Structure formats: structure tokens, C-alpha cells
Coordinates of C-alpha atoms and ligand atoms in Angstrom, one line a residue:
X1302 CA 179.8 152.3 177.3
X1303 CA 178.9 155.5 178.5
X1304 CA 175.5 156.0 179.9
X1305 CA 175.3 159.7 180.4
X1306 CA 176.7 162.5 178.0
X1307 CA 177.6 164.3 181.5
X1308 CA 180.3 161.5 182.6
X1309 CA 181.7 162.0 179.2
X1310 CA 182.0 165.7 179.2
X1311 CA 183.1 165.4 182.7
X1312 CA 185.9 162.8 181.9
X1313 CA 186.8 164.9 178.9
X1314 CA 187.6 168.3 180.5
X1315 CA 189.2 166.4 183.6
X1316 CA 192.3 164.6 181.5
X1317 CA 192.3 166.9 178.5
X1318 CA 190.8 166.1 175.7
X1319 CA 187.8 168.9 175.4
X1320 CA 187.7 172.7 176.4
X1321 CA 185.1 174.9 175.8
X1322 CA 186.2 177.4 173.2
X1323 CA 187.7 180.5 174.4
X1324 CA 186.8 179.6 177.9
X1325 CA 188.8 182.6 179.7
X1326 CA 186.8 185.1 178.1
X1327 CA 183.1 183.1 178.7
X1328 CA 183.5 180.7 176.1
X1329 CA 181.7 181.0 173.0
X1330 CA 179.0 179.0 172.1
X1331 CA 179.1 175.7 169.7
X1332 CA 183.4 176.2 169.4
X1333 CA 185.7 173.6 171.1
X1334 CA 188.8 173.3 171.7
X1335 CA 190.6 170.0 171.4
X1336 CA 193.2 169.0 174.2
X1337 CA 196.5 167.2 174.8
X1338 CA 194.4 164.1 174.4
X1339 CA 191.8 165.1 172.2
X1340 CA 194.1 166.0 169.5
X1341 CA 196.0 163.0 169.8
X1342 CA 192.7 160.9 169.5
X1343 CA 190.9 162.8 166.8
X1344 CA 194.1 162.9 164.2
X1345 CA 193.8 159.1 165.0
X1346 CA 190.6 158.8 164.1
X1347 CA 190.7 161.0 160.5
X1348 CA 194.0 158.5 160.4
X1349 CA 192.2 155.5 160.5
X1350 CA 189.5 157.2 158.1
X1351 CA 192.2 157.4 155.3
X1352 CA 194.0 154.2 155.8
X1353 CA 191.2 152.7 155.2
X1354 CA 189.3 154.6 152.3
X1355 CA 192.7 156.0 150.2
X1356 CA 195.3 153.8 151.4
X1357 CA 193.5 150.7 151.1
X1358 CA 191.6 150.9 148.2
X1359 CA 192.7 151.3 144.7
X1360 CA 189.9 154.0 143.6
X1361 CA 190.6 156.9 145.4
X1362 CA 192.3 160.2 145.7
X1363 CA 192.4 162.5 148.3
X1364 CA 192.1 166.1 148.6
X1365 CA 192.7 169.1 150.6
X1366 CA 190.6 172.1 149.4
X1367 CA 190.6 175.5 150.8
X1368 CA 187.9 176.4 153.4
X1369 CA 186.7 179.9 152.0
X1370 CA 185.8 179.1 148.5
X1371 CA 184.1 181.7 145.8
X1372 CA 180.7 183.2 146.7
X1373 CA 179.4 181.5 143.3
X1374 CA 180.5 178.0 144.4
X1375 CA 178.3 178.3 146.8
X1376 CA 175.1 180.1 145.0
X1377 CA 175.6 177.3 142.3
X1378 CA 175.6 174.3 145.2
X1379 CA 172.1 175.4 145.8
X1380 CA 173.3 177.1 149.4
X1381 CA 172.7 180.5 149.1
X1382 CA 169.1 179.6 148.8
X1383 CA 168.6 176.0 150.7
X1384 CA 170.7 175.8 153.2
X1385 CA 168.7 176.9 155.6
X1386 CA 166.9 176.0 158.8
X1387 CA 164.0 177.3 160.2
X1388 CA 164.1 179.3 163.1
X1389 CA 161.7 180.9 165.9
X1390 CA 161.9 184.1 167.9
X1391 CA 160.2 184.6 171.2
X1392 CA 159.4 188.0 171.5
X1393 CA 159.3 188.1 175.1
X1394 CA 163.1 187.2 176.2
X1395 CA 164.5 187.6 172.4
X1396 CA 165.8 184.4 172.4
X1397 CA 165.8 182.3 168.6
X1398 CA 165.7 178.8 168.4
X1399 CA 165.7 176.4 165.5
X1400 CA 161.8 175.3 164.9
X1401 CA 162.1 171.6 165.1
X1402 CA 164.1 171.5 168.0
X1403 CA 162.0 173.5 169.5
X1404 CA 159.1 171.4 168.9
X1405 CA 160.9 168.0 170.1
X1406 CA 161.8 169.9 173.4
X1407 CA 158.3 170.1 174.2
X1408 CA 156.0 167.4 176.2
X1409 CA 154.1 165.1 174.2
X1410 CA 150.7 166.5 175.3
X1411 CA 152.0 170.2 173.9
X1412 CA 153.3 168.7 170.6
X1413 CA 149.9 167.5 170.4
X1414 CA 148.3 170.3 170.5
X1415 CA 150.6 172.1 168.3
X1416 CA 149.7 169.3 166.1
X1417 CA 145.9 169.8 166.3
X1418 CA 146.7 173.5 165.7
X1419 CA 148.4 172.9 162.2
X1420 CA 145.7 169.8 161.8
X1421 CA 148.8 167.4 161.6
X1422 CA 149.2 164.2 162.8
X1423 CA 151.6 164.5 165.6
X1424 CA 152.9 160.7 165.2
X1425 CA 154.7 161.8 162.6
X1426 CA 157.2 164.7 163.8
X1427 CA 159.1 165.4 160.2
X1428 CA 155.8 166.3 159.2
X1429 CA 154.4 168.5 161.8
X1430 CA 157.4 170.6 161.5
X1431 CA 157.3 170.8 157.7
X1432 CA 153.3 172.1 157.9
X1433 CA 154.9 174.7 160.4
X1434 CA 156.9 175.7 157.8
X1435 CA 154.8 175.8 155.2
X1436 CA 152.5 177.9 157.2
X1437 CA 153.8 180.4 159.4
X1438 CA 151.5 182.6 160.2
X1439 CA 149.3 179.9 161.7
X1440 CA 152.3 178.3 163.1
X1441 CA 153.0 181.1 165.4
X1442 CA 148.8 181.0 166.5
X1443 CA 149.5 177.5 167.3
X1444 CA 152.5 177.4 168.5
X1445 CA 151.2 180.2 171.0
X1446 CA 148.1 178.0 171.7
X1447 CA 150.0 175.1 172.3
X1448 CA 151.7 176.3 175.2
X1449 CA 155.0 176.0 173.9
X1450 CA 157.3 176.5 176.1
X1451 CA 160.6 178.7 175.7
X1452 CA 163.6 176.3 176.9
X1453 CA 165.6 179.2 178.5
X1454 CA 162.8 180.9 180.9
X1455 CA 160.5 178.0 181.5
X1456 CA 157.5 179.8 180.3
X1457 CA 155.4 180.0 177.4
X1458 CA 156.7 181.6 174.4
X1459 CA 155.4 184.8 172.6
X1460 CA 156.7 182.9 169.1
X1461 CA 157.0 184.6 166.1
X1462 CA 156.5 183.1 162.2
X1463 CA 158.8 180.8 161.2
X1464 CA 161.7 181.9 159.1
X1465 CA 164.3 180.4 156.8
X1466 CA 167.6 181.4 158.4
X1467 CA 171.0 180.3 156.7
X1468 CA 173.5 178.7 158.2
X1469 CA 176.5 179.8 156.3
X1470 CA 179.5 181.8 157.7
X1471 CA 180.2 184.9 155.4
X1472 CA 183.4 187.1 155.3
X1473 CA 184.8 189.8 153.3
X1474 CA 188.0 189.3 150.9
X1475 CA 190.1 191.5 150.7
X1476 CA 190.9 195.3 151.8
X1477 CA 187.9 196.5 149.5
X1478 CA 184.3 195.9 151.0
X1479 CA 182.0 196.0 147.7
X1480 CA 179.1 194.3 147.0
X1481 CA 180.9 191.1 145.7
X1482 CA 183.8 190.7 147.9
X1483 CA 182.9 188.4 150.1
X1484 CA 182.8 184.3 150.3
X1485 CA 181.7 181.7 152.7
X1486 CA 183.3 179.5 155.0
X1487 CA 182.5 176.4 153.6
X1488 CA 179.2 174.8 155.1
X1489 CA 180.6 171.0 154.0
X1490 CA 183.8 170.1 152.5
X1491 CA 182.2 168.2 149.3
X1492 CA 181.7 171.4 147.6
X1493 CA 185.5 171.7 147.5
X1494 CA 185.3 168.0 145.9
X1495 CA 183.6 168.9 142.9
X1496 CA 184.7 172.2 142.1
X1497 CA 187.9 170.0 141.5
X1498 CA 186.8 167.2 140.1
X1499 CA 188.1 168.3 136.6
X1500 CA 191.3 168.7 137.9
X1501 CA 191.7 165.6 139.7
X1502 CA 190.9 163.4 136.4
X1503 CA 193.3 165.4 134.5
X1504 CA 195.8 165.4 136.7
X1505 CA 195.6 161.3 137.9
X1506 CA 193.6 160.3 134.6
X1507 CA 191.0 158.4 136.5
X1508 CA 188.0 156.5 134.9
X1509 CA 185.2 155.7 136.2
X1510 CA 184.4 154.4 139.2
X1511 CA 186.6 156.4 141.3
X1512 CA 186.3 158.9 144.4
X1513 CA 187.7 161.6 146.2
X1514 CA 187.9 161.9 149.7
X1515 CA 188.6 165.0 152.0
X1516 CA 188.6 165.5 155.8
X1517 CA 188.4 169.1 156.7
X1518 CA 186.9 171.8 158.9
X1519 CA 183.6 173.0 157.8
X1520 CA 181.1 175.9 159.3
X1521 CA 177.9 176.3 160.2
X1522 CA 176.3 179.3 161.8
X1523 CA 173.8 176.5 164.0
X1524 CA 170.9 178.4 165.9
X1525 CA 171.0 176.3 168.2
X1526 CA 174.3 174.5 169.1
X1527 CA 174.1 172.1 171.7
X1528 CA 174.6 168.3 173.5
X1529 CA 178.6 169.3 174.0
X1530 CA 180.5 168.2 170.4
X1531 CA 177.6 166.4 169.0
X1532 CA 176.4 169.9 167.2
X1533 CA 179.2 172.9 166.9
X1534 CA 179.3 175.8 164.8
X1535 CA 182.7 175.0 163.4
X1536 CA 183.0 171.1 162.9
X1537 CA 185.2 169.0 160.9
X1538 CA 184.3 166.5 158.3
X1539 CA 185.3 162.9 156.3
X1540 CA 183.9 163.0 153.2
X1541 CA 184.0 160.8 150.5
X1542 CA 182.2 161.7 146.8
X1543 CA 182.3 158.8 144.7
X1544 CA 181.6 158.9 140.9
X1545 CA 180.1 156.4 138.8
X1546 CA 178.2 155.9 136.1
X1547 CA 174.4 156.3 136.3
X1548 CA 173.1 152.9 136.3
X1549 CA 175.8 151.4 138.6
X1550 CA 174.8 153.9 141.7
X1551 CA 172.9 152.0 143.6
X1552 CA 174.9 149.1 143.8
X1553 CA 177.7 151.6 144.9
X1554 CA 175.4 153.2 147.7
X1555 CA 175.2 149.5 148.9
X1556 CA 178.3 149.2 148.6
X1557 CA 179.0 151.8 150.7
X1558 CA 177.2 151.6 153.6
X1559 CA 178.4 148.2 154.1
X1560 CA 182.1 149.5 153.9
X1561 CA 180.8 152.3 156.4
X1562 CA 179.4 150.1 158.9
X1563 CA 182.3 147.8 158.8
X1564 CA 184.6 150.6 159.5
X1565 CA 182.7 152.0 162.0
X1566 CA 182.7 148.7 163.7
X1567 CA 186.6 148.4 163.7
X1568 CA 186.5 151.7 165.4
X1569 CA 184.6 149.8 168.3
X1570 CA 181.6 151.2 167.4
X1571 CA 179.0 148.1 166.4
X1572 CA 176.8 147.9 164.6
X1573 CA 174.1 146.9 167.1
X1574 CA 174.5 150.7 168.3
X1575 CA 173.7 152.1 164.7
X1576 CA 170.4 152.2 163.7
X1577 CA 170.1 152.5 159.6
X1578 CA 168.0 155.7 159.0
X1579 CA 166.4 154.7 155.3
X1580 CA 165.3 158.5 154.7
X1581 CA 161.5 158.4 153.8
X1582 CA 161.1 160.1 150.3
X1583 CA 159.3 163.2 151.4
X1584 CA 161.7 164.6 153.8
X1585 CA 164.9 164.1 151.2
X1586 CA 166.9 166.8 150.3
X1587 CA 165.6 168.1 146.7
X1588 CA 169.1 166.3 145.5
X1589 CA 169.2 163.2 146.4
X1590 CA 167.7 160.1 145.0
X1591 CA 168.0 158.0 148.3
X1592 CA 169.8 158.7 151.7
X1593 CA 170.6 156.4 154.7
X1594 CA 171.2 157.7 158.0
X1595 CA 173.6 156.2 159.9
X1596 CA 172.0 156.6 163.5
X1597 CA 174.3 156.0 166.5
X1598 CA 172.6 155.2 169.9
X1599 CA 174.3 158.5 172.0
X1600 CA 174.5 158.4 175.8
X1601 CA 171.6 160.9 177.0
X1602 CA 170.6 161.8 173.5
X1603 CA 169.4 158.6 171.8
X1604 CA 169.8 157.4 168.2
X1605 CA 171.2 161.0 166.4
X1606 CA 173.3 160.9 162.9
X1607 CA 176.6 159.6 162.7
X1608 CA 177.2 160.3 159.0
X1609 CA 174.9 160.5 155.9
X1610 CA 175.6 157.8 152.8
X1611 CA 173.5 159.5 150.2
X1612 CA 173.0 159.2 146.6
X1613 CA 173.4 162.3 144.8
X1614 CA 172.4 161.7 141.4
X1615 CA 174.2 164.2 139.0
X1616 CA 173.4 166.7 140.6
X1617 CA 176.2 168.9 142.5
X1618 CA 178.7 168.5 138.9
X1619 CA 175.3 168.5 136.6
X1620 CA 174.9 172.4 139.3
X1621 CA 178.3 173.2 138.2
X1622 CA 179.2 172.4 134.6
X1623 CA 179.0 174.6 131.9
X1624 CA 177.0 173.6 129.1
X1625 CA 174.4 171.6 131.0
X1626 CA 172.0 171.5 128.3
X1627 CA 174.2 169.1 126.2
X1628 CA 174.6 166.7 128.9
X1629 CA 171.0 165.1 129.5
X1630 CA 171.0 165.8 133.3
X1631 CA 168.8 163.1 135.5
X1632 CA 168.7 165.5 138.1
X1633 CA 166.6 169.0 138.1
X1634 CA 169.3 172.3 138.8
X1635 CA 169.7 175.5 138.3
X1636 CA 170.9 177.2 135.2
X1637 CA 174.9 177.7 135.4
X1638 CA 176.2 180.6 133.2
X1639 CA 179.3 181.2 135.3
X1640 CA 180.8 178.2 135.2
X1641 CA 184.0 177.8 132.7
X1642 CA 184.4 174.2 133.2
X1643 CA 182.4 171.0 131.4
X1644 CA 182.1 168.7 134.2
X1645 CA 182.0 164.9 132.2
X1646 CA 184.4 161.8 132.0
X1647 CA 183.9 159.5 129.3
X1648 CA 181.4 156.8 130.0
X1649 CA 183.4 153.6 130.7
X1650 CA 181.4 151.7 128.1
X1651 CA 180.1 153.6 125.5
X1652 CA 182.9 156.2 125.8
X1653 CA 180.9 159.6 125.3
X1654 CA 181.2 162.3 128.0
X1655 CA 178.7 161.3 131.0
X1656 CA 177.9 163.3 134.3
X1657 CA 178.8 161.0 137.2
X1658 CA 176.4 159.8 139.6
X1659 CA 177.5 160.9 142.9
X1660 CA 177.8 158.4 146.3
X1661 CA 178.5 160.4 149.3
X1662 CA 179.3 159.6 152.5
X1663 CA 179.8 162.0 154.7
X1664 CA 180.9 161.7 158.8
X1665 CA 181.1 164.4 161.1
X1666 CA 184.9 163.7 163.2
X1667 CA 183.2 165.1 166.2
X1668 CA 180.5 163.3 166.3
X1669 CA 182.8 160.0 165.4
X1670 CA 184.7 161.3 168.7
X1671 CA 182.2 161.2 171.0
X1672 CA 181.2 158.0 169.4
X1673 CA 183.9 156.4 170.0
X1674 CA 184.4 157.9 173.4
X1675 CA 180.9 156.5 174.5
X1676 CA 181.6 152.9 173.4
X1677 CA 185.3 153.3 175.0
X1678 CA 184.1 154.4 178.5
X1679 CA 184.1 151.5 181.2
X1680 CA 183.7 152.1 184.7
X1681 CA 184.6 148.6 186.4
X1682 CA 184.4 147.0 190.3
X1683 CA 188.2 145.7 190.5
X1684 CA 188.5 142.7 192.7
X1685 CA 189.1 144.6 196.2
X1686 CA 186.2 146.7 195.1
X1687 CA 187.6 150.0 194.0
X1688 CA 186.0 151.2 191.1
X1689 CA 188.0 152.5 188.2
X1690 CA 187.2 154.4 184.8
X1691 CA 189.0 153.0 181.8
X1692 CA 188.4 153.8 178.2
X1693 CA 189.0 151.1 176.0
X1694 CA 189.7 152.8 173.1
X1695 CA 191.0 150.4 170.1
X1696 CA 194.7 150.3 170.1
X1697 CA 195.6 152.4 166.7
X1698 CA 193.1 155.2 168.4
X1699 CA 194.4 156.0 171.7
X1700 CA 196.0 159.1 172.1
X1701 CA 198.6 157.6 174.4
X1702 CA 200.4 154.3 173.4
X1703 CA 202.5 153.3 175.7
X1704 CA 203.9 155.2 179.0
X1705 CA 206.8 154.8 180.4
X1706 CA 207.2 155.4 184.4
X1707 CA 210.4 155.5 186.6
X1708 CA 209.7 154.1 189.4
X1709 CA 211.8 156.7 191.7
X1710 CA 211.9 160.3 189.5
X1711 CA 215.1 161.1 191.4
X1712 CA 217.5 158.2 190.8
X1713 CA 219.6 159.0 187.8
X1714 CA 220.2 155.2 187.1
X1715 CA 216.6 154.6 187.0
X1716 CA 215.1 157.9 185.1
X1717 CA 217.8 157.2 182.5
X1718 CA 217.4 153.8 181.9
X1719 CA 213.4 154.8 181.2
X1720 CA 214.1 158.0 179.3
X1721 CA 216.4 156.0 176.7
X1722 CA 212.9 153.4 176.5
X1723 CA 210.6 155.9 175.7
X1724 CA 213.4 157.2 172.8
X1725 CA 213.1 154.0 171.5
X1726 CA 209.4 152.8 171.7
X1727 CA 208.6 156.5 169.7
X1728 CA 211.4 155.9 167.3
X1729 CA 208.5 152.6 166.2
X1730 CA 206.1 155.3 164.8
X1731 CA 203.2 154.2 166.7
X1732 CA 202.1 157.5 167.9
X1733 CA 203.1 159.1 171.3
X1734 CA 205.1 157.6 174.0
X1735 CA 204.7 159.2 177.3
X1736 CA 207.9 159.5 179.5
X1737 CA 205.5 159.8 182.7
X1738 CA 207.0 161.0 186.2
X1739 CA 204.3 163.1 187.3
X1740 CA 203.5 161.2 190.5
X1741 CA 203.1 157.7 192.1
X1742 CA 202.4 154.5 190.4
X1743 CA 198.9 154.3 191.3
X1744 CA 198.2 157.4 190.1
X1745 CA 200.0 157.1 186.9
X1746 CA 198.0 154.0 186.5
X1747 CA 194.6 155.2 187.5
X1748 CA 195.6 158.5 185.1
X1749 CA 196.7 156.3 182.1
X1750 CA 193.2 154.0 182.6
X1751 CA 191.2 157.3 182.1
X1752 CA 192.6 158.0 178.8
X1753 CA 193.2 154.9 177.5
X1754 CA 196.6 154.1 177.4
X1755 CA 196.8 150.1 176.3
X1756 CA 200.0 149.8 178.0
X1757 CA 202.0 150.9 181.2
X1758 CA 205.8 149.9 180.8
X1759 CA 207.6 150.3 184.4
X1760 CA 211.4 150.7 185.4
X1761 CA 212.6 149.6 189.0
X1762 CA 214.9 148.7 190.9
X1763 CA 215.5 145.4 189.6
X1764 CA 215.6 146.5 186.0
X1765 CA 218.9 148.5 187.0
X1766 CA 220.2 145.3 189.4
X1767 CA 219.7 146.9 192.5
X1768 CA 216.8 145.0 193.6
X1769 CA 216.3 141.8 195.1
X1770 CA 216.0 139.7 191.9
X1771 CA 219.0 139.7 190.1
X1772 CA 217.3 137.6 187.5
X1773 CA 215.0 140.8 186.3
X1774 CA 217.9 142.8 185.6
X1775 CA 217.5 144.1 182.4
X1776 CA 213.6 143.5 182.7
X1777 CA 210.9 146.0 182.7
X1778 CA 207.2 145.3 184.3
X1779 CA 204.4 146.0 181.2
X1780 CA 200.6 146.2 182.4
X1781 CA 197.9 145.7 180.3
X1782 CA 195.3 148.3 180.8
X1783 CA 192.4 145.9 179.9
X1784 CA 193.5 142.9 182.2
X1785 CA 195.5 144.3 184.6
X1786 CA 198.1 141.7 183.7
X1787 CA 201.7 142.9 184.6
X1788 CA 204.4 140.8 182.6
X1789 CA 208.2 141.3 182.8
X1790 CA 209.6 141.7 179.4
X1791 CA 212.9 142.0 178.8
X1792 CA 214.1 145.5 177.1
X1793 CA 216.0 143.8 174.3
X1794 CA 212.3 142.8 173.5
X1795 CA 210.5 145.2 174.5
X1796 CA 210.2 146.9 171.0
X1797 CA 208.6 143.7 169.4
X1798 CA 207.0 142.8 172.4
X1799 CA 204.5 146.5 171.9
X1800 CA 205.0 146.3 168.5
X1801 CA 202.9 142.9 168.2
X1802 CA 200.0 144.3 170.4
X1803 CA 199.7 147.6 169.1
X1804 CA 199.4 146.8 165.6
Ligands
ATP3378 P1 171.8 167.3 161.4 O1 170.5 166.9 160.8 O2 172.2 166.6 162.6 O3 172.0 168.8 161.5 P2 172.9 167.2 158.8 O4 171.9 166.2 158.2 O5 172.8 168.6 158.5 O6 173.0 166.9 160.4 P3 175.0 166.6 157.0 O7 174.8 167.8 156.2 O8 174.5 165.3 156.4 O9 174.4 166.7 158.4 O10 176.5 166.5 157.4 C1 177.2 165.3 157.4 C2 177.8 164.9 158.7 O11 178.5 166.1 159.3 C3 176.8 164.6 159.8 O12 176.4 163.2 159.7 C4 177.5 164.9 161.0 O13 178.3 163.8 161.4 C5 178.4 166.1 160.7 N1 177.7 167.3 161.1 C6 176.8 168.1 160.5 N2 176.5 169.2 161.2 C7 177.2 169.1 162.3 C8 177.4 170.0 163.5 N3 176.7 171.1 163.5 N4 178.2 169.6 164.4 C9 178.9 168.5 164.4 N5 178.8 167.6 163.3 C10 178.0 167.9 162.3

């Protein structure tokens, strides 16, 4: 694995798979851009997602809901006024940060201190931050007291009250800009989820249990975007919401994250690298009932979330129903008197209309990248002690399956022989083939190490007859990018031969 977030991002730029968002212009901050590579690797990963949560289950449906949704969805979801995070100013070089961070950027003995100034106990960090919250104008005394530091300049901050700021991305619809034409860019694709859950069990008459499952791009204005693709301003998410009936939700939640872990495992990421985050009851979101935190071990950074597995209650459909007095909500929302739709299913006993309980769980794909980047990256002592980089990426998620390399670029016999290989290795639907004459074979090796490609099929002289051997004719070399082996296959096999392995 990877043991610094710097060889990553350094690996990442080099062969293509991440660029910093409009980088000719500056860049912009928390926006990437997905290479060559890094688009091949990431539709690979959201691939394997829904193989394994539609495809191979029988209670699911997927979904693919527009990104800008109705300013009311939003109000409704509890966003407009929650989803939030609080942020500091320093009033000396005008820079904002978000509070916590802030806080955890600091040296022990200074988060002590701030600690003693908010007369918190500074073992417990969730804590401290939410008494900063709660009291701001003693939070900026003691965060001035402290000696906190501002991260940009070095020097102690001139810190202002902490304030709520919301992270969602608003724009205007339409030529008209009145009061009410505007929506959001959605903050999370879930909300997209249950604003057509109606639909979906009208139009696939489901019963309960069942779930819908999205992967989509989702926005969020962060304060303070940072550690490369592990926290952007425009991410993308897998999202599962599962419904069943109340009662049977926590045996669904444990469900849940065991089918999570065991997919995250056959992703090469194990278990041993994910701490399970059981989400003490005072720093749960007002919704949900119980929430484990999938915690992956990140180079540099240190166990950060993966993805969220949290039981909902009924509270997002009980937010969004009409009629919610009739319903018997568990779950404390908001009145609803915009909403035209009853949100219920029949109970699969008792057969009278029933909320759902909700089981989410919800993985960022960038954060599954760099994941699965981290656990991939190998740097090796061969056995005439070069050193070489290979990601070991599992199979069905490398972003190059097989490519095929003439060994001389100018001899027709030879580049045409390889060129009607690679026609026929991408007709198997595995992903891409790369036809690869860019340089010499070393290089094409080293090159197809970096990024993971499991296997190197070569074309010579003696697959065309006009080498030494005229037993290989007809033969190909194949290299293992794992073992190094090198095995002659015959073409006529060839096919099967990759087709075996790569499955
Ligand atoms: P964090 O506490 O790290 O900000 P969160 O608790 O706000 O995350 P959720 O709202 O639970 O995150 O979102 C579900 C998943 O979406 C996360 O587990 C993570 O994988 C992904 N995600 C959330 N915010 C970001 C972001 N800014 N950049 C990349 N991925 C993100």
C-alpha cells in the first residue's frame, strides 16, 4: 500500500488519472478532473458497485435523478437549515476555515488550552467543537487565547464567532431572476431517491423490503477542501436507500454493513484497514437512529470515512409526504404543506399504509478511488535490484486490461498481426485493450506496471515466423504484471487464455 498521500498524487498526475481542475487557468480549488486512466478506473469502480448491489440482488432498482432538484426538496430534507458547517474568519489575512478542522490542525498543548477556555475536556474533540458552537462569543476569546494558529500565515489568528455556513450550491432557473427561481445543486444524491420513491413502487410494484440505489455527482460548497480527492467541492456518490418496515431495520443495518465490508474487501480494500466508526449518540445527525462509520486507514491522513451506513428511521419520506399527521411518524420533522404526494407502501403483514424505515448507505466514489489506489500501490526490489511501482489493482478495476505491443512499430507484418489482436481481445467486452507502440518494451512494461495493467501480450519476430523458433510461430509472449511470468500462448487461444484470468 501506499504510505504517503504525496506518492499517490504524484503517481496520479504522472500517468493520467488525476488533474487538478481547470489547471491552465490556476486551477480551482476542491474540482478534479479525471484522466485517461482515471476515468477508466472510476466507471470501473461505480461498475462493480452496481453489479453487485442491483445486478446481484433481487431487491433493488436503480435510479438516475436529476442533479438540480426544486428549492422545496431541499427546505423539506432539512438542508436549507442543517446542512451547515461551522466556519471561522481570521480577521487579519481574511482567510475562513471550517471550525473543527481548524481545531484538529492545531498542537495538542493549543487544543488544550482552547479546551480550558470553553471549560471542555479536550480528550474528547467532537465535544470541544460542539461547546465552540454553542458558544461563540467565548469561542472566539478562547480561541484567541489559545494561540490558535491560522494554517495559511503561521501566526496566530484574530478569529471571529463561529458561524453556521451552508454548504449547498445555489443557481437560478430560468431567464427570470425572482425571488423563487432558483434550486440547488444537490448536496447528496438520496434526496433524488425519495422524492421518487412513489414513483418507483408504482411503476415496478415493489413491496417491502426493497431499495433504490443511485450513483451520481453531488455538490458541496466545502470551506475548506483539501487532502487531494479525499474532500472536493463537486464529488460523486453510491447510494443505496433501503426501505423496510419499522421493526426489521436494524437487522437490515446489520445486514448492511456486513454486505459493505464484504464488498469493499473484493475491491482489495480489507477489512483490517477499515475501522467501524459506531457513531456515539450525541454527535448523530438529528435523523438518524444509529450510524456506523466506515473508517479507512488513508496514507498520511489516518482512519477518515469511507462511506456512512446509517439508519434513518422515517424520517426523509415521513419530511416529505403529505398528510403526515395520519401516518404515526417515529421520527420528529417538520410540517410539510407543499408536498402533493402520500409517501406509504402497505405494511407487508398487516397491509395498511406504513412509512418505511430507511437503511442508507452511502460511499463517496472519490474517496473509494483513492482507497483503492492506496491498497493497489506497490513499490517492489526486483531481483537485480531495480525498483519498480506497480499497482495491483483487482482485475475487473484496472483501467487497462490487457496491452498489446509490437515489438518493432515499423514492420507491417508485425504491427498488423498485433493490431488485428487488440480487435479481437476488445471485441471480449472486458474493458479497454491498449494497442501500445509508444516506445520500447521496457518502457511499455515499466508504464503498464504503473497503472496496473494485469497483462502485457507481445508480438515478435517469431510470432510472424521470422525468428529463430519456428515452433512459436503463431505464438505471442503474455506477462503477468504481478509475477513477472512471461508465457507463450498461442493466438488461437489467446481469447480464452485472458478471458479465464480476467474474469
Ligand atoms: P465528512 O464528515 O468527511 O465531511 P460526511 O459525513 O459529510 O463526510 P456524508 O454526508 O455521510 O459525509 O456523505 C456520504 C459519503 O460521501 C462520505 O462517506 C464520503 O465518502 C462522501 N463524501 C462526502 N463529502 C465529500 C467530499 N466533500 N468529498 C468527497 N467525498 C465526500
Amino acid at each position: 500500500p501506499a504510505t504517503s498521500m504525496e506518492e499517490l498524487v504524484s503517481l496520479c498526475k504522472r500517468r493520467g488519472f488525476i488533474f487538478q481542475g481547470s489547471e491552465i487557468y490556476g486551477g480551482l480549488q476542491g474540482f478534479y478532473d479525471y484522466g485517461p486512466l482515471g476515468v477508466e478506473l472510476k466507471n470501473n469502480i461505480k461498475a462493480a458497485w452496481w453489479r453487485t448491489n442491483v445486478y446481484e440482488r433481487d431487491d433493488m432498482e436503480g435510479l438516475d435523478a436529476s442533479i438540480i432538484m426544486h428549492r422545496l426538496v431541499l427546505r423539506h430534507s432539512g438542508h436549507e437549515a442543517t446542512f451547515s458547517d461551522p466556519m471561522v474568519d481570521n480577521r487579519k489575512t481574511k482567510k475562513r476555515y471550517r471550525l473543527d478542522h481548524l481545531v484538529k490542525d492545531q498542537k495538542a498543548d493549543v487544543q488544550a488550552r482552547v479546551a480550558e477556555g470553553m471549560g471542555e475536556n479536550v480528550e474528547n474533540f467532537p465535544a470541544l467543537v460542539a461547546a465552540l458552537v454553542k458558544q461563540p462569543a467565548r469561542a472566539s476569546g478562547a480561541l484567541i487565547a489559545a494561540g490558535v494558529r491560522d494554517p495559511f500565515s503561521g501566526e496566530v489568528g484574530d478569529w471571529t464567532e463561529p458561524k453556521p455556513f451552508n454548504m449547498m450550491f445555489k443557481t437560478t432557473i430560468g431567464p427570470t431572476a425572482d425571488e423563487d427561481s432558483y434550486g440547488y445543486l444537490r448536496p447528496e444524491t438520496a434526496q433524488g431517491i425519495f422524492t421518487n420513491f412513489k414513483n418507483v413502487v408504482d411503476s415496478t410494484s415493489r413491496r417491502l423490503p426493497f431499495g433504490i440505489a443511485q450513483i451520481g455527482k453531488a455538490f458541496r460548497n466545502e470551506i475548506t477542501p483539501r487532502n487531494f480527492i479525499f474532500r472536493v467541492r463537486e464529488l460523486e456518490q453510491m447510494e443505496i436507500e433501503f426501505f423496510c418496515a419499522p421493526g426489521t431495520d436494524e437487522e437490515w443495518h446489520q445486514h448492511w454493513l456486513d454486505a459493505r465490508l464484504a464488498w469493499w474487501e473484493a475491491q482489495g480494500v480489507p477489512r483490517e484497514k477499515i475501522q467501524i466508526l459506531d457513531v456515539p449518540k450525541e454527535d448523530l445527525a438529528h435523523y438518524s437512529k444509529r450510524t456506523y462509520d466506515l473508517m479507512y486507514d488513508y496514507p498520511t491522513l489516518g482512519h477518515e470515512e469511507i462511506e456512512g451506513i446509517a439508519n434513518r428511521s422515517d424520517y426523509d419520506l415521513g419530511s416529505h409526504t403529505k398528510a403526515q399527521g395520519e401516518l404515526g411518524l417515529v421520527a420528529k420533522v417538520d410540517e410539510n404543506t407543499d408536498s402533493i404526494a402520500k409517501l406509504t407502501i402497505p405494511h407487508p403483514e398487516t397491509n395498511k399504509p406504513v412509512v418505511p424505515f430507511v437503511i442508507e448507505p452511502s460511499a463517496g466514489v472519490d474517496r473509494a478511488m483513492l482507497a483503492v489506489l492506496s491498497e493497489a500501490f506497490t513499490k517492489e526490489t526486483l531481483e537485480n535490484g531495480s525498483e519498480r511501482i506497480v499497482l495491483k489493482l483487482r482485475p475487473h478495476l484496472a483501467p487497462i486490461k490487457v496491452a498489446v505491443i509490437p515489438l518493432a512499430r515499423n514492420r507491417e507484418e508485425i504491427t498488423a498481426v498485433a493490431r488485428a489482436i487488440k480487435a479481437d481481445l476488445q471485441k471480449l467486452g472486458l474493458g479497454r485493450v491498449l494497442y501500445e507502440d509508444s516506445g520500447n518494451i521496457g518502457k511499455a512494461y515499466r508504464r503498464h506496471d504503473e497503472v496496473g495493467t494485469p497483462y502485457c501480450v507481445t508480438v515478435d519476430f517469431d510470432t510472424v515466423g521470422k525468428g529463430e523458433d519456428a515452433s512459436l510461430t503463431d505464438t505471442v509472449t503474455v506477462r503477468d504484471r504481478d509475477t513477472l511470468a512471461q508465457e507463450r500462448v498461442k493466438i488461437s487461444e489467446l481469447a480464452g487464455w485472458i478471458q479465464g484470468r480476467l474474469r
